[in-house]
């Protein structure tokens, strides 16, 4: 009976930790309740009981948001670590480290994911029927630890070299425009001529209104004139095809439009060095078999798709 009671206390504490993390990650009690599929009163009760047990306030609540107190911030980090360790133990017991099974959360830039990852993922799912894929395609770089992401495709130099990464290729940035625009305004032959051209800006690449180019003496930062900017790369491409001006995007963004003649590349002699593309995972110690299987399956296929 004592063992049963102690087990019940531990389970209640783990439920409370899970609830607290859900409130912090979603930003509100109601959103946490929807995520956990429990009543809001249950969320409030679990957090209140946890605060009463610890004899300290963990959350500061206002009508607009929920924030962590000074005591709550380190406690949430500890909770996350405890729950991750329990999850690892459960996955090991379930055989996840012996055979590919379970859920994989994968993030990648939006258009890259749609064009390159989706076809490869469909092949992967046909071969590994016990793996479920949760895809987070987003041009915003998601934090792998905070968002509990297993695998990520990253374009550019990796700021954290300690992560486990496999290189899958390189991509370059291109400047292009519609044939109609180039007929009307002329094709730029030098970087100085950019001053006379309309350019379509993208918040993800050009927040300062500048484009980077290569010169014999080194990299050149060239100011551009953008009368219109977008936060979605698809809108940038659509504007370029419609004749709004020059656009600067990754080559894979516009490969179909270049091949069909809807867009033409310009200033190719000034293109900066290609950027590396990696796929990396967030597991520091034991790597689940589903992660290894995904990497081993996807890397050669993505390398083939990114080959020049």
XYZ file of C-alpha atoms in Angstrom:
308
model
C 0.000 0.000 0.000
C 2.870 2.351 0.806
C 4.521 1.559 -2.526
C 1.245 2.189 -4.328
C 0.789 5.514 -2.576
C 4.349 6.602 -3.351
C 3.890 5.614 -7.003
C 0.734 7.677 -7.130
C 2.530 10.709 -5.700
C 5.307 10.383 -8.298
C 2.806 10.085 -11.146
C 0.901 13.132 -9.882
C 4.161 15.082 -9.716
C 5.086 14.096 -13.276
C 1.616 15.106 -14.485
C 2.070 18.461 -12.756
C 5.496 18.951 -14.372
C 4.070 18.099 -17.793
C 1.220 20.549 -17.229
C 3.590 23.311 -16.116
C 5.717 22.849 -19.241
C 2.601 22.955 -21.430
C 1.559 26.276 -19.861
C 5.044 27.734 -20.404
C 5.321 26.483 -24.002
C 1.835 27.564 -25.081
C 1.748 30.791 -23.072
C -1.616 30.327 -21.368
C -3.664 27.955 -19.208
C -6.395 27.613 -21.832
C -3.913 26.763 -24.614
C -2.224 24.226 -22.338
C -5.596 22.651 -21.594
C -6.297 22.287 -25.323
C -2.863 20.782 -25.905
C -3.239 18.275 -23.050
C -6.952 17.707 -23.770
C -7.990 18.354 -20.168
C -10.233 21.019 -18.594
C -8.695 24.387 -17.744
C -9.600 23.746 -14.112
C -7.383 20.657 -14.147
C -4.453 22.692 -15.470
C -4.975 25.349 -12.788
C -5.277 22.732 -10.039
C -2.114 20.879 -11.039
C -0.043 24.067 -11.161
C -1.491 25.287 -7.860
C -0.729 21.954 -6.154
C 2.816 22.037 -7.509
C 3.348 25.580 -6.219
C 1.892 24.566 -2.848
C 4.225 21.562 -2.646
C 7.261 23.711 -3.485
C 6.013 26.583 -1.303
C 6.884 29.092 -3.997
C 5.232 30.840 -6.925
C 6.311 29.487 -10.312
C 4.158 31.537 -12.687
C 3.224 35.191 -12.844
C -0.236 35.501 -14.382
C -1.796 38.576 -15.978
C -4.828 39.020 -18.193
C -2.606 38.895 -21.288
C 0.153 36.373 -20.631
C 1.843 33.946 -18.290
C 5.509 34.412 -17.400
C 7.946 32.521 -15.208
C 9.038 33.872 -11.853
C 12.683 33.875 -10.786
C 12.069 30.577 -8.993
C 10.059 29.144 -11.881
C 12.682 29.545 -14.630
C 15.299 27.097 -13.235
C 12.563 24.714 -12.061
C 11.127 24.498 -15.593
C 14.582 23.664 -16.976
C 14.923 20.899 -14.418
C 11.430 19.591 -15.224
C 12.231 19.481 -18.924
C 15.397 17.492 -18.255
C 13.588 15.023 -15.963
C 10.794 14.430 -18.476
C 13.258 14.037 -21.344
C 15.197 11.407 -19.374
C 11.975 9.539 -18.625
C 11.039 9.720 -22.277
C 14.428 8.335 -23.292
C 14.026 5.448 -20.847
C 10.549 4.668 -22.152
C 11.690 4.758 -25.766
C 14.582 2.446 -24.951
C 12.252 0.016 -23.183
C 9.860 0.145 -26.136
C 12.630 -0.860 -28.531
C 13.043 2.477 -30.273
C 16.818 2.111 -30.093
C 16.710 -1.356 -31.648
C 14.271 -0.792 -34.517
C 12.960 2.341 -36.258
C 9.673 3.232 -34.602
C 7.934 6.174 -32.966
C 7.510 9.825 -33.944
C 10.150 11.956 -35.637
C 9.842 15.740 -35.614
C 11.644 17.302 -38.570
C 12.077 20.973 -39.427
C 13.321 22.591 -42.649
C 12.944 25.857 -44.589
C 9.458 26.024 -46.053
C 10.124 25.773 -49.799
C 13.080 23.401 -49.355
C 10.853 21.090 -47.346
C 8.070 21.156 -49.902
C 10.349 20.671 -52.925
C 12.959 18.254 -51.606
C 12.013 16.705 -48.272
C 8.402 15.749 -48.973
C 9.192 13.353 -51.864
C 11.982 11.734 -49.842
C 9.772 11.480 -46.757
C 7.085 9.659 -48.720
C 9.668 7.069 -49.788
C 10.923 6.786 -46.212
C 7.434 6.172 -44.806
C 6.802 3.414 -47.338
C 9.900 1.575 -46.115
C 9.675 2.324 -42.364
C 6.036 1.746 -41.546
C 6.423 2.100 -37.743
C 7.778 5.667 -37.920
C 5.489 8.713 -37.810
C 6.721 12.055 -39.173
C 5.806 15.415 -37.668
C 6.959 18.091 -40.139
C 7.650 21.697 -39.098
C 8.464 23.536 -42.335
C 9.212 27.141 -41.454
C 11.582 29.865 -42.675
C 12.101 30.815 -39.027
C 14.932 28.837 -37.415
C 13.345 26.772 -34.647
C 15.278 25.910 -31.497
C 15.694 22.148 -31.543
C 15.800 21.711 -27.769
C 12.954 24.046 -26.853
C 10.726 22.793 -29.692
C 11.690 19.122 -29.125
C 12.826 18.652 -32.713
C 14.747 15.510 -33.680
C 16.146 16.578 -37.053
C 16.661 19.865 -38.867
C 17.798 20.957 -42.317
C 19.931 24.084 -42.014
C 21.191 26.314 -44.839
C 24.404 28.236 -44.140
C 27.284 27.870 -41.723
C 26.331 26.109 -38.500
C 26.816 28.330 -35.441
C 27.004 25.329 -33.101
C 29.665 22.902 -34.323
C 28.982 20.490 -31.461
C 25.756 19.290 -33.018
C 25.789 16.101 -35.025
C 25.504 17.149 -38.672
C 25.781 15.545 -42.110
C 26.427 17.710 -45.144
C 23.966 17.120 -47.971
C 25.153 19.677 -50.501
C 25.418 23.360 -51.309
C 23.085 25.945 -52.785
C 23.662 29.375 -54.254
C 21.706 32.585 -54.330
C 20.609 33.959 -57.681
C 19.317 37.298 -58.912
C 16.636 37.042 -61.545
C 13.701 38.844 -63.104
C 10.951 38.282 -65.628
C 11.841 38.692 -69.332
C 9.176 41.414 -69.537
C 10.844 43.444 -66.771
C 14.278 43.075 -68.386
C 12.899 44.289 -71.706
C 11.377 47.349 -70.042
C 14.249 48.269 -67.730
C 17.269 46.605 -69.311
C 19.462 43.841 -67.937
C 21.936 44.961 -65.236
C 25.545 44.131 -66.163
C 27.318 45.668 -63.173
C 26.532 46.071 -59.479
C 26.415 49.842 -59.881
C 23.434 49.478 -62.236
C 21.356 48.032 -59.372
C 20.756 51.612 -58.215
C 18.501 52.183 -61.211
C 16.449 49.000 -60.759
C 13.414 48.044 -58.732
C 14.093 45.168 -56.348
C 11.655 42.944 -54.507
C 12.719 42.490 -50.884
C 12.352 39.464 -48.624
C 12.346 39.950 -44.853
C 14.139 36.636 -44.400
C 17.153 37.671 -46.507
C 17.143 41.446 -46.902
C 16.058 43.112 -43.651
C 18.641 45.889 -44.074
C 17.861 46.545 -47.752
C 21.215 45.184 -48.917
C 22.405 42.359 -51.130
C 25.762 40.606 -50.866
C 27.884 40.009 -53.969
C 31.342 38.685 -54.786
C 34.112 40.850 -56.278
C 37.765 40.039 -56.974
C 38.787 42.150 -53.966
C 36.223 40.475 -51.685
C 32.555 40.576 -50.779
C 30.570 43.706 -51.600
C 27.466 44.887 -49.755
C 25.227 46.664 -52.261
C 22.236 48.789 -51.152
C 19.044 47.999 -53.044
C 15.828 49.932 -53.569
C 12.801 47.910 -52.484
C 9.412 49.510 -52.811
C 7.790 46.219 -51.860
C 8.865 43.536 -49.393
C 7.369 40.181 -48.427
C 7.734 37.762 -45.542
C 6.935 34.716 -47.714
C 9.366 33.615 -50.404
C 6.515 32.394 -52.630
C 5.207 35.966 -52.790
C 8.666 37.237 -53.756
C 8.797 34.750 -56.628
C 5.261 35.601 -57.751
C 6.140 39.308 -57.758
C 9.268 38.626 -59.799
C 7.347 36.601 -62.370
C 4.742 39.379 -62.544
C 7.466 41.889 -63.458
C 7.750 43.833 -60.180
C 11.545 43.882 -60.320
C 14.709 41.940 -59.563
C 14.495 39.217 -56.929
C 17.269 37.437 -55.023
C 16.495 33.937 -53.815
C 18.030 30.490 -53.471
C 18.439 28.662 -56.770
C 16.072 25.846 -55.791
C 13.314 28.401 -55.152
C 13.153 29.381 -58.819
C 14.537 26.364 -60.671
C 11.167 25.536 -62.309
C 10.589 29.188 -63.273
C 14.096 29.471 -64.749
C 13.662 26.277 -66.748
C 10.285 27.375 -68.113
C 11.510 30.872 -69.014
C 9.246 32.715 -66.582
C 12.418 34.129 -64.976
C 15.950 34.843 -66.227
C 19.076 34.924 -64.097
C 21.233 38.076 -64.137
C 24.512 39.159 -62.506
C 25.663 35.532 -62.274
C 29.317 36.638 -62.468
C 28.899 38.356 -59.089
C 27.242 35.474 -57.240
C 28.779 34.895 -53.775
C 30.067 31.497 -52.715
C 27.516 28.726 -52.356
C 26.154 28.009 -48.893
C 26.416 24.565 -47.268
C 23.307 22.558 -46.454
C 23.328 20.156 -43.496
C 20.929 17.820 -41.796
C 21.531 17.624 -38.065
C 20.029 15.867 -35.075
C 19.611 16.941 -31.469
C 20.630 13.739 -29.670
C 23.940 14.054 -27.824
C 24.312 10.531 -26.438
C 22.362 7.531 -27.659
C 20.842 8.183 -31.060
C 17.456 6.486 -31.597
C 17.397 4.048 -34.468
C 14.587 6.019 -36.136
C 16.921 9.059 -36.316
C 19.818 7.038 -37.731
C 17.486 5.358 -40.221
C 16.078 8.702 -41.400
C 19.547 10.220 -41.844
C 20.974 7.168 -43.632
C 17.936 7.035 -45.924
C 17.580 10.735 -46.674
C 21.182 11.955 -46.991
C 22.080 10.216 -50.282
C 18.713 11.107 -51.810
C 18.975 14.763 -50.801
C 22.563 14.856 -52.041
C 21.346 13.642 -55.420
C 18.578 16.244 -55.513
C 21.013 19.062 -54.645
C 23.716 17.959 -57.058
C 24.576 20.699 -59.604
